[in-house]
Each structure stands twice: as C-alpha cells, then as structure tokens.
Rosetta silent file (secondary structure, phi, psi, omega in degrees, C-alpha in Angstrom):
SEQUENCE: MSHIVSIQTEVRDPAAIRLACDRLRLPEPVFGQAKLFSRSETGWAVKLPDWRYPVVCDVATAKVAFDNYGGRWGDRSHLDRFLQGYAVEKAKLEAVKKGHSVFEQSLEDGSIKLTVNVRGQA
SCORE:     score description
SCORE:     0.000 S_00000001
   1 L     0.000  135.328 -177.780  -34.837   -9.240   30.608 S_00000001
   2 L  -119.715  139.871  175.830  -34.410   -6.634   27.898 S_00000001
   3 L  -136.417  137.600  174.724  -31.632   -4.117   27.422 S_00000001
   4 L  -105.254  132.199 -175.888  -31.239   -1.566   24.644 S_00000001
   5 L  -124.783  135.090  171.256  -27.665   -0.782   23.651 S_00000001
   6 L   -97.848  140.475 -176.671  -26.316    1.955   21.406 S_00000001
   7 L  -116.469  125.675  171.788  -23.168    1.073   19.497 S_00000001
   8 L   -93.382  118.420 -172.492  -20.418    3.554   18.523 S_00000001
   9 L   -79.248  125.844  167.959  -18.717    1.995   15.516 S_00000001
  10 L  -123.511  121.834 -175.396  -14.947    1.564   15.468 S_00000001
  11 L   -84.807  101.374 -175.206  -13.780   -0.412   12.452 S_00000001
  12 L  -132.319   -0.403 -173.000  -11.206   -2.820   13.902 S_00000001
  13 L  -123.553  110.951  179.595  -12.098   -6.324   12.680 S_00000001
  14 H   -59.075  -34.040  179.469  -11.148   -7.518    9.165 S_00000001
  15 H   -64.356  -40.933  179.054  -13.615  -10.440    9.419 S_00000001
  16 H   -71.132  -32.197  174.870  -16.496   -8.040   10.097 S_00000001
  17 H   -61.607  -46.084 -179.599  -15.320   -5.780    7.234 S_00000001
  18 H   -62.289  -43.776  179.510  -15.487   -8.787    4.910 S_00000001
  19 H   -65.058  -37.783  178.047  -18.940   -9.782    6.201 S_00000001
  20 H   -64.788  -39.362  177.188  -20.213   -6.214    5.778 S_00000001
  21 H   -64.548  -43.568  177.392  -18.981   -6.239    2.160 S_00000001
  22 H   -59.991  -45.852 -177.794  -20.709   -9.593    1.554 S_00000001
  23 H   -57.596  -40.235 -177.439  -23.884   -8.301    3.154 S_00000001
  24 L   -94.274    5.064 -179.073  -23.941   -5.241    0.847 S_00000001
  25 L    56.900   43.835  176.280  -22.740   -7.235   -2.178 S_00000001
  26 L   -95.978  159.163  174.193  -19.597   -5.142   -2.457 S_00000001
  27 L   -58.251  153.724  179.378  -16.325   -6.434   -3.897 S_00000001
  28 L   -59.593  136.244  178.728  -14.139   -8.266   -1.401 S_00000001
  29 L   -66.669  150.890 -177.783  -12.005   -5.823    0.625 S_00000001
  30 E  -124.908  131.817  177.856   -8.301   -5.774   -0.192 S_00000001
  31 E   -87.744  137.957  176.813   -5.508   -5.066    2.280 S_00000001
  32 E   152.908 -163.456  178.690   -2.710   -2.762    1.168 S_00000001
  33 E   -91.738  131.704 -179.185   -1.949    0.770    0.168 S_00000001
  34 E  -124.787  140.073  179.690   -4.739    2.567   -1.668 S_00000001
  35 E   -85.175  128.398  166.715   -4.583    5.871   -3.468 S_00000001
  36 L  -101.922 -174.011 -173.384   -7.027    8.562   -2.516 S_00000001
  37 L   -52.955  -59.687 -173.359   -7.012   11.817   -4.496 S_00000001
  38 L  -113.733    4.862 -179.709   -3.901   13.483   -3.109 S_00000001
  39 L  -152.452  173.475  175.432   -2.509   10.869   -0.740 S_00000001
  40 E  -118.973  150.467  177.068   -2.308    7.158   -0.057 S_00000001
  41 E  -131.325  150.887  178.156   -3.571    5.245    2.938 S_00000001
  42 E  -111.868  134.553  178.913   -2.812    1.724    4.136 S_00000001
  43 E   159.261 -157.198  178.685   -5.490   -0.616    5.410 S_00000001
  44 E   -87.496  113.032 -177.924   -8.495   -2.569    4.191 S_00000001
  45 E   -88.010  127.094 -179.949   -9.761   -0.902    1.003 S_00000001
  46 E  -117.313  126.177  179.176  -13.507   -1.111    0.445 S_00000001
  47 L   -92.268  115.606  177.594  -15.007   -0.176   -2.930 S_00000001
  48 L   -94.796  153.703 -178.062  -18.367    1.519   -2.484 S_00000001
  49 L   -58.868  128.760  175.187  -20.839    1.868   -5.381 S_00000001
  50 L    64.220   17.140  175.459  -20.024    4.812   -7.660 S_00000001
  51 L   -90.750  137.697 -179.672  -17.206    6.089   -5.448 S_00000001
  52 L   -69.249  -40.553 -178.980  -14.116    7.322   -7.273 S_00000001
  53 L  -120.876  154.685  178.872  -11.722    6.194   -4.515 S_00000001
  54 L   -73.500  163.691  167.750  -12.013    3.390   -1.973 S_00000001
  55 E   -90.601  134.240 -176.582  -12.697    3.823    1.710 S_00000001
  56 E  -115.786  121.578 -177.062   -9.640    2.650    3.652 S_00000001
  57 E  -104.240  114.568  175.385  -10.097    1.093    7.095 S_00000001
  58 E   -92.774  103.375 -174.156   -7.045    1.062    9.364 S_00000001
  59 L   -72.038  -16.972  178.111   -8.001   -1.601   11.922 S_00000001
  60 L   -73.316  -35.176 -177.022   -5.063   -0.684   14.202 S_00000001
  61 L  -109.201  -11.000 -174.512   -6.368    2.852   14.780 S_00000001
  62 L    69.225   12.999  179.571  -10.045    2.367   13.790 S_00000001
  63 E   -79.374  135.319  175.151   -9.566    5.304   11.399 S_00000001
  64 E  -112.741  113.509 -177.758  -11.648    5.271    8.212 S_00000001
  65 E  -101.731  137.660  176.388  -10.015    7.364    5.482 S_00000001
  66 L  -159.506  160.553  173.928  -11.862    8.508    2.378 S_00000001
  67 L  -138.193  101.115  177.869  -12.074   11.370   -0.092 S_00000001
  68 L  -109.155   13.184  175.371  -15.478   11.834   -1.664 S_00000001
  69 H    48.576   53.745  176.985  -14.908   15.548   -2.412 S_00000001
  70 H    62.515   27.364  179.145  -17.892   16.681   -0.422 S_00000001
  71 H    99.605  -10.162 -179.638  -20.161   14.117   -2.057 S_00000001
  72 L   -73.490  -27.398 -177.288  -19.099   14.774   -5.675 S_00000001
  73 L  -108.974   10.974  179.225  -17.026   11.593   -5.839 S_00000001
  74 L   168.976  134.781 -178.649  -19.237    9.367   -3.737 S_00000001
  75 L   -78.034  121.547 -177.451  -22.569    9.402   -1.953 S_00000001
  76 H   -56.769  -28.747 -178.192  -22.074    9.449    1.824 S_00000001
  77 H   -60.839  -29.590  177.179  -25.132    7.198    2.267 S_00000001
  78 H   -67.391  -40.388  176.796  -23.102    4.269    0.862 S_00000001
  79 H   -65.127  -41.983  178.888  -20.455    4.798    3.546 S_00000001
  80 H   -61.571  -40.722  177.916  -23.162    5.021    6.214 S_00000001
  81 H   -65.008  -39.999  177.581  -24.665    1.713    5.011 S_00000001
  82 H   -62.255  -45.849 -179.404  -21.234    0.086    5.102 S_00000001
  83 H   -64.527  -37.482  175.589  -20.623    1.309    8.678 S_00000001
  84 H   -63.875  -45.546  179.054  -24.074    0.095    9.715 S_00000001
  85 H   -62.283  -39.945  177.354  -23.400   -3.293    8.104 S_00000001
  86 H   -61.194  -48.149 -177.928  -20.032   -3.480    9.829 S_00000001
  87 H   -60.694  -42.022  179.414  -21.583   -2.723   13.226 S_00000001
  88 H   -64.257  -47.943 -177.669  -24.284   -5.361   12.744 S_00000001
  89 H   -65.741  -39.024  178.669  -21.826   -8.023   11.608 S_00000001
  90 H   -65.552  -42.908  178.830  -19.357   -7.244   14.415 S_00000001
  91 H   -63.005  -41.663  178.903  -22.105   -7.396   17.046 S_00000001
  92 H   -64.138  -43.581  178.651  -23.324  -10.731   15.630 S_00000001
  93 H   -58.771  -45.840 -177.852  -19.775  -12.152   15.595 S_00000001
  94 H   -67.158  -39.123  179.249  -19.197  -11.177   19.222 S_00000001
  95 H   -64.744  -44.873 -178.984  -22.567  -12.549   20.363 S_00000001
  96 H   -65.728  -37.922  177.443  -22.016  -15.881   18.620 S_00000001
  97 H   -56.884  -32.664 -178.203  -18.471  -16.129   20.071 S_00000001
  98 L   -91.916    7.609  175.857  -20.045  -16.002   23.512 S_00000001
  99 L    84.182   13.824 -179.970  -22.567  -18.709   22.633 S_00000001
 100 L   -92.789  156.739  172.887  -25.566  -16.416   22.232 S_00000001
 101 E   -99.927  154.334 -175.058  -28.090  -16.542   19.426 S_00000001
 102 E  -130.561  134.926  173.924  -28.958  -13.434   17.411 S_00000001
 103 E  -117.240  129.781 -177.608  -32.136  -12.406   15.632 S_00000001
 104 E  -110.302  137.771  179.450  -31.923   -9.590   13.095 S_00000001
 105 E  -137.620  123.964  174.740  -34.814   -7.391   12.032 S_00000001
 106 E   -81.909  132.292 -178.634  -34.739   -4.586    9.439 S_00000001
 107 L  -101.721  159.594 -175.681  -36.920   -1.658   10.470 S_00000001
 108 L   -59.615  -30.825 -178.003  -38.887    0.694    8.212 S_00000001
 109 L   -82.693    5.507  178.890  -36.629    3.666    8.987 S_00000001
 110 L    93.716   -9.540  177.679  -33.574    1.779    7.696 S_00000001
 111 L   -78.879  167.002 -178.153  -32.222    0.891   11.099 S_00000001
 112 E  -125.670  128.958  178.857  -31.527   -2.687   12.106 S_00000001
 113 E  -102.597  125.498  174.410  -32.635   -4.246   15.372 S_00000001
 114 E  -109.081  131.165  174.377  -30.565   -7.081   16.782 S_00000001
 115 E  -112.844  119.281 -179.519  -31.971   -9.207   19.549 S_00000001
 116 E  -102.725  119.640  178.051  -29.340  -11.214   21.406 S_00000001
 117 E   -94.411  110.870 -179.980  -30.662  -14.162   23.328 S_00000001
 118 L   -81.625  131.406 -177.782  -28.391  -14.844   26.231 S_00000001
 119 L   -53.102  129.840  177.472  -28.311  -18.490   27.165 S_00000001
 120 L    90.066   -3.256  178.352  -30.562  -19.175   30.116 S_00000001
 121 L  -128.154  147.252  178.683  -32.558  -15.943   29.716 S_00000001
 122 L   -98.595    0.000    0.000  -35.668  -15.223   27.638 S_00000001
C-alpha cells in the first residue's frame, strides 16, 4: 500500500536540528541567545554558509527567526536546504521510533523522497 504525504515543517526537535546540521555539514547548533542585526533571539542558533547572522530556532513555538536583509546577508536557498534537511531527519526519527524502516532517495529536482516501510506491509 502506498501513501504520499506532504509535510509542513515546524522546527520543534533539537535532535533533528542537530542531524540536519550534520547532514549539511554545518557547525553544530548552539542553544542560547543570539544576536541578529537589531535584536536578539533565544533558541537553537544555526550558522548557515555565508550568512552574517545565525538562524535561531525556538523549538517551543516552532518560530524560526533570521535577518538576511532581503538576501544581502544570506542566501535564502541555504535556509530552505536546512528546513528540508530538518524535515527529512525529523520524519526519519519518527519512523524509526515506531519501528519502521526508511529509504531515502534524492531526486533530480532537489526534492527528497522518503519511503517508509511499515512493518508487515510491502
């Protein structure tokens, strides 16, 4: 039986944040207060390539705070890749927790297909 699922990403799991950083070879995320241009935010700070300020993930609210000054201080595509990596890692973590196996496939358009094999079903 096959089902296709769309996932709306809410960044709420520090373990998945860490795995997404590992996956993208980013520095390890750091919890605390991080300075953005004109304010500070508290949460898991993720350093994206060539971004002036970190992206800050508040796992309590799922809010992702950043200031890339309309793209001048950081390419939005890096944030999109991080959010994609987070979603993939979170889905894999949840599937494995439930005893399922997961197969990952990168597609030509940059998307990632996850196939979750539910025990007892092909």
